[in-house]
PDB file of C-alpha atoms in Angstrom:
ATOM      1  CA  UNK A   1     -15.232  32.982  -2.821  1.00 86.00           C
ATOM      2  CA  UNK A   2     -16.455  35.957  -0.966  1.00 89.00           C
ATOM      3  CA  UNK A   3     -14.973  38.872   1.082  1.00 90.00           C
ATOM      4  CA  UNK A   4     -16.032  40.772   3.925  1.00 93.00           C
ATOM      5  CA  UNK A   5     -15.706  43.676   5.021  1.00 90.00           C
ATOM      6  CA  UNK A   6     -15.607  45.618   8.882  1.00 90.00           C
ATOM      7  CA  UNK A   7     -13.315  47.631  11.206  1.00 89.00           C
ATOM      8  CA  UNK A   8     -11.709  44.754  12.073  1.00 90.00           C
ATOM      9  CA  UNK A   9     -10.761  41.008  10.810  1.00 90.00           C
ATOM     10  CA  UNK A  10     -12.649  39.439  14.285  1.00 91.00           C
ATOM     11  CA  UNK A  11     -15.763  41.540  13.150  1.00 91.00           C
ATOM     12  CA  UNK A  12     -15.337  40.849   9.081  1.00 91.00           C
ATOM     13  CA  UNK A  13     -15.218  37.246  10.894  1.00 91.00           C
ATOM     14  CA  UNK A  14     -18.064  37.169  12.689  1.00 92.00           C
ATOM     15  CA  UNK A  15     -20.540  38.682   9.793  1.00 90.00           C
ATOM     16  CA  UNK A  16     -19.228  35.562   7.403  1.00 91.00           C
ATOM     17  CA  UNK A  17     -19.833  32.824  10.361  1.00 91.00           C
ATOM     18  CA  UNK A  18     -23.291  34.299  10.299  1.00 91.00           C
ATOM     19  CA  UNK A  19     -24.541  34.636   6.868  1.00 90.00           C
ATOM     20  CA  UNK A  20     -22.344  31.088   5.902  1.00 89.00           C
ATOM     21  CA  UNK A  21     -24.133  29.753   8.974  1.00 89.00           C
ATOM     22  CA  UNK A  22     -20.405  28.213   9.838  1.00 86.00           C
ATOM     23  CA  UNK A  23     -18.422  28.591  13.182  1.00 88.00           C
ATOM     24  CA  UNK A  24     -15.414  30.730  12.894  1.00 86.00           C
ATOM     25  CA  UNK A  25     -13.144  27.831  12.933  1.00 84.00           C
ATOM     26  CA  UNK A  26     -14.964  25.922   9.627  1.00 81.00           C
ATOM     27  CA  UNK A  27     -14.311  29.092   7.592  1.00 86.00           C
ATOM     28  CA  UNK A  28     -11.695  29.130   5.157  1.00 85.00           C
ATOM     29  CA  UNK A  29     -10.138  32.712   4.852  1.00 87.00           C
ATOM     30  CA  UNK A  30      -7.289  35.174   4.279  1.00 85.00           C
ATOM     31  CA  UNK A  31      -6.630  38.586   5.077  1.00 88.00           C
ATOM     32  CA  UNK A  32      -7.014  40.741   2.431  1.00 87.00           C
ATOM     33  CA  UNK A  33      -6.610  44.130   3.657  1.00 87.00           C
ATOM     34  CA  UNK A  34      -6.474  45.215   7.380  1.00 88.00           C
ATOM     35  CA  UNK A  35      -5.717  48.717   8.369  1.00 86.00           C
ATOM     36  CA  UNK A  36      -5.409  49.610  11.812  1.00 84.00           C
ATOM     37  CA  UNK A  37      -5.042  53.379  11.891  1.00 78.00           C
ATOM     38  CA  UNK A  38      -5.846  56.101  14.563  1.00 74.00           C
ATOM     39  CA  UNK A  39      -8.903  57.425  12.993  1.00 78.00           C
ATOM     40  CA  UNK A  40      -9.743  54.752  10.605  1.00 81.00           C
ATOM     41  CA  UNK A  41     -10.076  51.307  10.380  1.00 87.00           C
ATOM     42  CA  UNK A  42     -10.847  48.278   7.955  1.00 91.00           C
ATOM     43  CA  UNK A  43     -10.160  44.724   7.222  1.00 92.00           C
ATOM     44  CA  UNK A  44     -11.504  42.804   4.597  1.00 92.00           C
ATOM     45  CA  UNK A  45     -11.244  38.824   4.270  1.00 89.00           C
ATOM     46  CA  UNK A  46     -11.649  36.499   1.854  1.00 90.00           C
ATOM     47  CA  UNK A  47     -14.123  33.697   2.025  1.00 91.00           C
ATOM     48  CA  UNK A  48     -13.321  30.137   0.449  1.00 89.00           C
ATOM     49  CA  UNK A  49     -15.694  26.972  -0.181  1.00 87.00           C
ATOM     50  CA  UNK A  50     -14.887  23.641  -0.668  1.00 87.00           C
ATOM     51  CA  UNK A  51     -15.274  24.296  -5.022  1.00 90.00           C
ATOM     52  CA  UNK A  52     -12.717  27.104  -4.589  1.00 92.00           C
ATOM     53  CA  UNK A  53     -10.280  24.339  -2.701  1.00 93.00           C
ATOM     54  CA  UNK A  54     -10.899  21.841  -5.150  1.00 94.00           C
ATOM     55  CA  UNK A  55     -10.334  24.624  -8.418  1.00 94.00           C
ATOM     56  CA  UNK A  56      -6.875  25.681  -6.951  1.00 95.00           C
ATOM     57  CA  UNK A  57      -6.165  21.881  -6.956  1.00 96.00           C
ATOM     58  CA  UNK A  58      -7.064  20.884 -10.477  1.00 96.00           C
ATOM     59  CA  UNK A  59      -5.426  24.024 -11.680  1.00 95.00           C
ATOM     60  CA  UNK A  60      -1.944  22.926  -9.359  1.00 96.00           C
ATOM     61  CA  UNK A  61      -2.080  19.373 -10.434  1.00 96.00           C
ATOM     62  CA  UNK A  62      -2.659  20.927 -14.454  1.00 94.00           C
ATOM     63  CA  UNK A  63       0.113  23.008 -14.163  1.00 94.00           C
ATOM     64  CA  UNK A  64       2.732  20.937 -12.844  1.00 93.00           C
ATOM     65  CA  UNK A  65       1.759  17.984 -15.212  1.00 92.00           C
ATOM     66  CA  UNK A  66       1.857  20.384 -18.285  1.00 89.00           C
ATOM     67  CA  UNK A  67       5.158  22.166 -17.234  1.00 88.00           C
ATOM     68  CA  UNK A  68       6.740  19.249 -16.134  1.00 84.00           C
ATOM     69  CA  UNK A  69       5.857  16.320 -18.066  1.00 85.00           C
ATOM     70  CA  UNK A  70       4.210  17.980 -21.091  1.00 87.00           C
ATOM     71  CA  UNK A  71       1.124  16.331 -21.029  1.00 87.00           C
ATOM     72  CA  UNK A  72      -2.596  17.447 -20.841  1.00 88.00           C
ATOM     73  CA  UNK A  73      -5.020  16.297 -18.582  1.00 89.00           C
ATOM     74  CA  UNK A  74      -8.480  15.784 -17.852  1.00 92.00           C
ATOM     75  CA  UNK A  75      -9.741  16.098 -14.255  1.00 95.00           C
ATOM     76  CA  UNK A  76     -12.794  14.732 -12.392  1.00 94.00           C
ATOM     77  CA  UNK A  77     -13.037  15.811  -8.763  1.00 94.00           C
ATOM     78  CA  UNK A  78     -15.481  14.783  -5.848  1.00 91.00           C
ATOM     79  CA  UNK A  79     -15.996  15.767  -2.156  1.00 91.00           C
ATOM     80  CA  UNK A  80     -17.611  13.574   0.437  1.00 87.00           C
ATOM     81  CA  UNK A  81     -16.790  12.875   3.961  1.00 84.00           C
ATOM     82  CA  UNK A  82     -13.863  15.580   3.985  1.00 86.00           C
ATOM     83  CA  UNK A  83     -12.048  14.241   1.325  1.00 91.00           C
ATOM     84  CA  UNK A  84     -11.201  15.657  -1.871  1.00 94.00           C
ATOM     85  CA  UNK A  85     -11.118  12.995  -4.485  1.00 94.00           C
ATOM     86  CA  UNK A  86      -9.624  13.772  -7.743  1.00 95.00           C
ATOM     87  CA  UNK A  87      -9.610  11.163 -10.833  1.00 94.00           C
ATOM     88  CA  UNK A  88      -7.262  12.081 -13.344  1.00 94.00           C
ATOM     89  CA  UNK A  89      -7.131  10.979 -17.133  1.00 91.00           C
ATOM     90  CA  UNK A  90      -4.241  11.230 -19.554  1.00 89.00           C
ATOM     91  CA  UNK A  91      -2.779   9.633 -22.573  1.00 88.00           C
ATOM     92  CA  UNK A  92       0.516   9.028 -20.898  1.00 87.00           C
ATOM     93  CA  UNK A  93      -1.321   7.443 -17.163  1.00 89.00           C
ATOM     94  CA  UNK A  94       1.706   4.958 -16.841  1.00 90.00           C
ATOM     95  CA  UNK A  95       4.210   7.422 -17.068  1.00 90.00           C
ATOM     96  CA  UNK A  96       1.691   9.603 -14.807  1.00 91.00           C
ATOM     97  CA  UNK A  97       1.155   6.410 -12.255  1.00 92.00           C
ATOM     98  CA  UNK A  98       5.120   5.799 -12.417  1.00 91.00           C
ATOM     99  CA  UNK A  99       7.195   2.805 -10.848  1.00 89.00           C
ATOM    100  CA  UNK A 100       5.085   1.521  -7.840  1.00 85.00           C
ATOM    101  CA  UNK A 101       2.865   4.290  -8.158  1.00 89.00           C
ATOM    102  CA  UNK A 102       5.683   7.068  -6.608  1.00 89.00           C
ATOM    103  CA  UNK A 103       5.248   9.516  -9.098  1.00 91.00           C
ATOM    104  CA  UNK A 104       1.616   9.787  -8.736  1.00 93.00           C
ATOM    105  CA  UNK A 105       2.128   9.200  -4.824  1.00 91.00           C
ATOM    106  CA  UNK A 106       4.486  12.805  -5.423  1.00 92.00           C
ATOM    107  CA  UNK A 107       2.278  14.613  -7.277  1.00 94.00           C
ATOM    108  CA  UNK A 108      -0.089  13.735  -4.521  1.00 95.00           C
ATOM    109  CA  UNK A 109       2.098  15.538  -1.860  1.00 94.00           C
ATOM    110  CA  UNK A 110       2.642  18.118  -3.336  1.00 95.00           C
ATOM    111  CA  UNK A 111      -0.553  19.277  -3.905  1.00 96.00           C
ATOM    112  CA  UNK A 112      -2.218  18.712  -0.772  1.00 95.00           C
ATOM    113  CA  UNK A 113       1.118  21.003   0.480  1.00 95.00           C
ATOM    114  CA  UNK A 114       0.239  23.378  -2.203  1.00 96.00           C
ATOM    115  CA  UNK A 115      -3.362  23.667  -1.202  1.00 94.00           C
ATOM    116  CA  UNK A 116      -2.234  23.615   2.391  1.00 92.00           C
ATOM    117  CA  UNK A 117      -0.093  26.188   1.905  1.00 91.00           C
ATOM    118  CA  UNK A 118      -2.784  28.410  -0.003  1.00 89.00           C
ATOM    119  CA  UNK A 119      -5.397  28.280   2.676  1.00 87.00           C
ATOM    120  CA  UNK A 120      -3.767  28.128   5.357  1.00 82.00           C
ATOM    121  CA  UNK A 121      -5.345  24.616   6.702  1.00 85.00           C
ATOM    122  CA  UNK A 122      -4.292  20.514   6.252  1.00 89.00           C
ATOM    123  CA  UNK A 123      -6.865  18.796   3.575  1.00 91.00           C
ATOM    124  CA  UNK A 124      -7.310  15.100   2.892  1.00 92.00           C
ATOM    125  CA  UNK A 125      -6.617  14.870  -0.926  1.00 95.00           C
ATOM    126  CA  UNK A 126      -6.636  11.398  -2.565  1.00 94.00           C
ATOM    127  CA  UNK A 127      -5.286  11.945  -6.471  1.00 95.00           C
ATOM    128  CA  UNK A 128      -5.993   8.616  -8.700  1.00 94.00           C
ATOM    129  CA  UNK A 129      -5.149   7.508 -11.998  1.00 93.00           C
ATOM    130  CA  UNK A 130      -7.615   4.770 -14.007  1.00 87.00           C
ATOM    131  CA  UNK A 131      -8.834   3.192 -10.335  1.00 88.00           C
ATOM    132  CA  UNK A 132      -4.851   2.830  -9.681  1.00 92.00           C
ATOM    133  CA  UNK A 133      -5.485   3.662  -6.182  1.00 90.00           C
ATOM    134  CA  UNK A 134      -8.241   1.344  -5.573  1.00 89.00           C
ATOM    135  CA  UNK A 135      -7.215  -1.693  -7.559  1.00 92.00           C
ATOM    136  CA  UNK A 136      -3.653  -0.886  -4.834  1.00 92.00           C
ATOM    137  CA  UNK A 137      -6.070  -0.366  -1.372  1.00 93.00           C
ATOM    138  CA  UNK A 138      -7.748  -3.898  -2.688  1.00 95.00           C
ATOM    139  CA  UNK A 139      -3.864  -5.665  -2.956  1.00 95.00           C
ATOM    140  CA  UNK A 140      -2.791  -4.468   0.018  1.00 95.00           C
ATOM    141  CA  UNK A 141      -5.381  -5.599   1.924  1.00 96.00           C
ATOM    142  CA  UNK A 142      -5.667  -8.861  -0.047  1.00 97.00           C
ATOM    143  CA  UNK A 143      -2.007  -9.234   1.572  1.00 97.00           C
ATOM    144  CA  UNK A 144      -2.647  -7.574   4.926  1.00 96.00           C
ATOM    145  CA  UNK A 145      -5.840 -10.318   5.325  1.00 97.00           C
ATOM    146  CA  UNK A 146      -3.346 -12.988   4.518  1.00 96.00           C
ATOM    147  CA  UNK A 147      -0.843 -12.231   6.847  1.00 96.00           C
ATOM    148  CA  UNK A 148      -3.496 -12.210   9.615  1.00 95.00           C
ATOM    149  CA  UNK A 149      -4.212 -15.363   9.221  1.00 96.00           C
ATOM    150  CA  UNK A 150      -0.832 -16.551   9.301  1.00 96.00           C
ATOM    151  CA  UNK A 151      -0.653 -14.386  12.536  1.00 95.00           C
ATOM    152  CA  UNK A 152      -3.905 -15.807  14.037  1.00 94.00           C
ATOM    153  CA  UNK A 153      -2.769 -19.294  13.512  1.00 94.00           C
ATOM    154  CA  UNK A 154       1.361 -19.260  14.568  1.00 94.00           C
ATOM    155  CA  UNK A 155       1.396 -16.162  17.160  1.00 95.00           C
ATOM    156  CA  UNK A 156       4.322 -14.804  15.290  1.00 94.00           C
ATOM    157  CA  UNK A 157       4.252 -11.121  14.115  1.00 95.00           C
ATOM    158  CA  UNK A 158       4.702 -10.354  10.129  1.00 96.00           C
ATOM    159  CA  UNK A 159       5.435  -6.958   9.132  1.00 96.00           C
ATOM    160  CA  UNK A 160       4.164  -5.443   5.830  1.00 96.00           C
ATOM    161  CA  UNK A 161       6.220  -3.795   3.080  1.00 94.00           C
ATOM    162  CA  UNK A 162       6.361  -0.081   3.530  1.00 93.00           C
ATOM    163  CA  UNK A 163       3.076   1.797   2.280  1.00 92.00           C
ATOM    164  CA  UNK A 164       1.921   5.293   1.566  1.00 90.00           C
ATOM    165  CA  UNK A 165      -0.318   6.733   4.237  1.00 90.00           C
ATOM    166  CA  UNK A 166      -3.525   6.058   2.531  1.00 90.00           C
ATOM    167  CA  UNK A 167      -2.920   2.776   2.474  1.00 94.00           C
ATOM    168  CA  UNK A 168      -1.846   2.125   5.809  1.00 95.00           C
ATOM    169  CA  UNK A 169      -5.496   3.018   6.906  1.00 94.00           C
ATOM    170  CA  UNK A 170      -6.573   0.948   4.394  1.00 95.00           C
ATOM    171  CA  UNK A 171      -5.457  -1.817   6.284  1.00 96.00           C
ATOM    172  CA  UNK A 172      -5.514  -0.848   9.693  1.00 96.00           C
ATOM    173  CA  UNK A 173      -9.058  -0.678   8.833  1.00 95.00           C
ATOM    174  CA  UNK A 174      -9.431  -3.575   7.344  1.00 96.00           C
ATOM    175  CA  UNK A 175      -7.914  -5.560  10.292  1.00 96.00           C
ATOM    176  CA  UNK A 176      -9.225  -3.345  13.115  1.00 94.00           C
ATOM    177  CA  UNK A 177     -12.300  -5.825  13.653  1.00 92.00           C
ATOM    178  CA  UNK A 178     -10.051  -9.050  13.545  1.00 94.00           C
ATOM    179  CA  UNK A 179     -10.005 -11.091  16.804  1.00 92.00           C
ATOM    180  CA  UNK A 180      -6.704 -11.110  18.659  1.00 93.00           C
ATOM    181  CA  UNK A 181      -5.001  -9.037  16.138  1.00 95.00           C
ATOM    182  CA  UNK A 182      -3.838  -5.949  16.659  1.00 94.00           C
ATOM    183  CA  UNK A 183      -2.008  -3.444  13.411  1.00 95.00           C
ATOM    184  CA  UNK A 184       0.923  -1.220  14.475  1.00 95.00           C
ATOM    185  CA  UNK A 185       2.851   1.184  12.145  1.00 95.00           C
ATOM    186  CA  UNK A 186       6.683   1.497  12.649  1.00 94.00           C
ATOM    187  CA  UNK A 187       9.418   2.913  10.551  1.00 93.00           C
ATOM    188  CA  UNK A 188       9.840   6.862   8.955  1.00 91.00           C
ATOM    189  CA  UNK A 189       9.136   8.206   5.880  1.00 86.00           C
ATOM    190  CA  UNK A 190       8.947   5.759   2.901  1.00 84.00           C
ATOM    191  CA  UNK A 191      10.029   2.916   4.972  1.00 91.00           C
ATOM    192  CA  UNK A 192       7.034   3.382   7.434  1.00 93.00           C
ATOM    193  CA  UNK A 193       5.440  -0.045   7.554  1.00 95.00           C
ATOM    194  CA  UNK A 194       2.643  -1.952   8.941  1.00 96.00           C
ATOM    195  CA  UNK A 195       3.218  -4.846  11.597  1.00 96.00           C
ATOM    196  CA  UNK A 196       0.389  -7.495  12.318  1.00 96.00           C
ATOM    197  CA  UNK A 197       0.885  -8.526  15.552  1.00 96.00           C
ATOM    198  CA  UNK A 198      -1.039 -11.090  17.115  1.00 95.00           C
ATOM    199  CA  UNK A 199      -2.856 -10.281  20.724  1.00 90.00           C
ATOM    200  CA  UNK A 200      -4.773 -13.114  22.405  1.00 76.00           C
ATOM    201  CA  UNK A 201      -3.522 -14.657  25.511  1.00 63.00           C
ATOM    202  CA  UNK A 202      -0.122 -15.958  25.739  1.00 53.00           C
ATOM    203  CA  UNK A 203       1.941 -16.239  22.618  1.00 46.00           C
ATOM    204  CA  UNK A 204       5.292 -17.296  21.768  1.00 46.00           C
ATOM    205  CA  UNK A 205       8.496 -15.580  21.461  1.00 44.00           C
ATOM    206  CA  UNK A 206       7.904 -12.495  18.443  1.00 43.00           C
ATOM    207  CA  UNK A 207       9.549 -12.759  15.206  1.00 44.00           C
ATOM    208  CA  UNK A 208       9.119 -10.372  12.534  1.00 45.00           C
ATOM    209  CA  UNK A 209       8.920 -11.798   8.632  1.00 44.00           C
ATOM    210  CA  UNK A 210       8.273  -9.904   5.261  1.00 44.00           C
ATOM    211  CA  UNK A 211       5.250 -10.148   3.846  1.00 46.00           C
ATOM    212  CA  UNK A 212       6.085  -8.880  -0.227  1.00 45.00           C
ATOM    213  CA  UNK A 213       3.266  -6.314  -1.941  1.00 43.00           C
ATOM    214  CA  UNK A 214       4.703  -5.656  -4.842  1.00 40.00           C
ATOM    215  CA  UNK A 215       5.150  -7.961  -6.726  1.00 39.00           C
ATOM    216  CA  UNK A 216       3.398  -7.542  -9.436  1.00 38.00           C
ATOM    217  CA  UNK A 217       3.281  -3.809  -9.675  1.00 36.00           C
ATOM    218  CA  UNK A 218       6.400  -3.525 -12.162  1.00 36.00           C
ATOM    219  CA  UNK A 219       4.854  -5.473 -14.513  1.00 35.00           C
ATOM    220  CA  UNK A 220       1.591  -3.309 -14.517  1.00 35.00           C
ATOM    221  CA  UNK A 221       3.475   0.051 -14.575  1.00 37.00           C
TER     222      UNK A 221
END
C-alpha cells in the first residue's frame, strides 16, 4: 500500500492515478485523513494493490478457520483475469470442504464480503480445497452436457439441481455454444437453478424434469 497526500482527497487522487499510471476509478483507496478547515487543508489516502487484497484475504480466511474450527492452514493464492484464486491446504479438508461443499461454499462468502467490505469494491474470489472446486465445475457440466442432449433430442426442458454461482457459469458456459439450446437460471438463493431449455423451431408442450448432481458427493465428503 501507499498513501498520498494533498489539500484535498480529488487532488491526493489525481497524483496516485498518475504515478500508478491507473484511472481514478481502478484505484483501490480509503480516506485516511481529510481536514477541511478555513486556513488549512489536507487529505491523505491510502493506496491498495491487488497483493494487499489478496493478504487481507489469506489473513480473513486464517483467522476464521483457526478461531472457529481450530485448525491451521496453509494458503496458496493466484490472480489472473480479475480473479483471486486461493488454494487452501489443511489436515482436516473434509471437515473444511463440508457436506456438498457448503461449508467451504460459506467460508467463500464471507470473505469476498469481508474483503468487499474492507475496500470498499465487489471482487471475484474463488476459495478451493484439494481441486474440490474443479473436480465439482467438471460434474456439473458432465451433467449439464447430458441433459442437453436429452433436450436436443425430445424438445422438453430439464432443470438442474440448484448450484452455487460459480458453477452456474460453469455451465452456462459450457452450453452457450450448443445449437438450439438456450441455459436460463431461475429460483433465489440456494435454490437458484439452471434450466436447459431447448430453442430451435417449433417444439412441443414444456415440461420441466430433475436432472440429480449430487449424487455422489456424500460419499466423497
Amino acid at each position: 500500500m501507499k498513501r498520498f497526500s494533498a489539500k484535498t482527497v480529488e487532488e491526493a487522487l489525481a497524483n496516485a492515478s498518475s504515478e500508478l499510471n491507473l484511472t481514478v476509478e481502478e484505484l483501490l483507496y480509503e480516506v485516511e485523513e481529510e481536514k477541511k478547515g478555513l486556513f488549512s487543508k489536507k487529505a491523505i489516502i491510502v493506496v491498495y494493490d491487488n497483493a494487499d487484497v489478496i493478504e487481507y484475504a489469506e489473513n480473513y480466511i486464517s483467522g476464521v478457520v483457526k478461531n472457529g474450527l481450530g485448525i491451521d492452514v496453509s494458503l496458496k493464492a493466484f490472480f489472473r483475469n480479475g480473479l483471486i484464486k486461493i488454494l487452501i491446504e489443511t489436515d482436516r479438508n473434509s471437515l473444511l470442504i463440508g457436506k456438498n461443499g457448503q461449508t467451504l461454499q460459506s467460508l467463500n462468502e464471507l470473505t469476498k464480503l469481508a474483503v468487499s467490505s474492507k475496500f470498499k469494491r465487489k471482487f471475484r474470489i474463488l476459495l478451493d480445497i484439494g481441486d474440490y472446486k474443479d473436480k465439482k465445475y467438471a460434474r456439473v457440466v458432465s451433467v449439464a452436457k447430458r441433459a442437453a442432449k436429452e433436450v436436443s433430442r425430445t424438445h422438453i426442458d430439464i432443470k438442474l439441481d440448484p448450484m452455487t454461482p460459480d458453477e452456474r457459469k460453469k455451465v452456462h458456459n459450457a452450453l452457450t455454444t450448443w445449437k438450439n439450446i438456450k441455459t436460463e437460471s431461475i429460483g433465489d438463493g440456494k435454490d437458484r437453478a439452471i434450466v436447459v431449455k431447448y430453442i430451435g423451431g417449433s417444439a412441443p408442450t414444456t415440461n420441466i424434469t430433475v436432472e440429480k448432481t449430487h449424487n455422489d458427493e456424500n460419499k466423497e465428503n
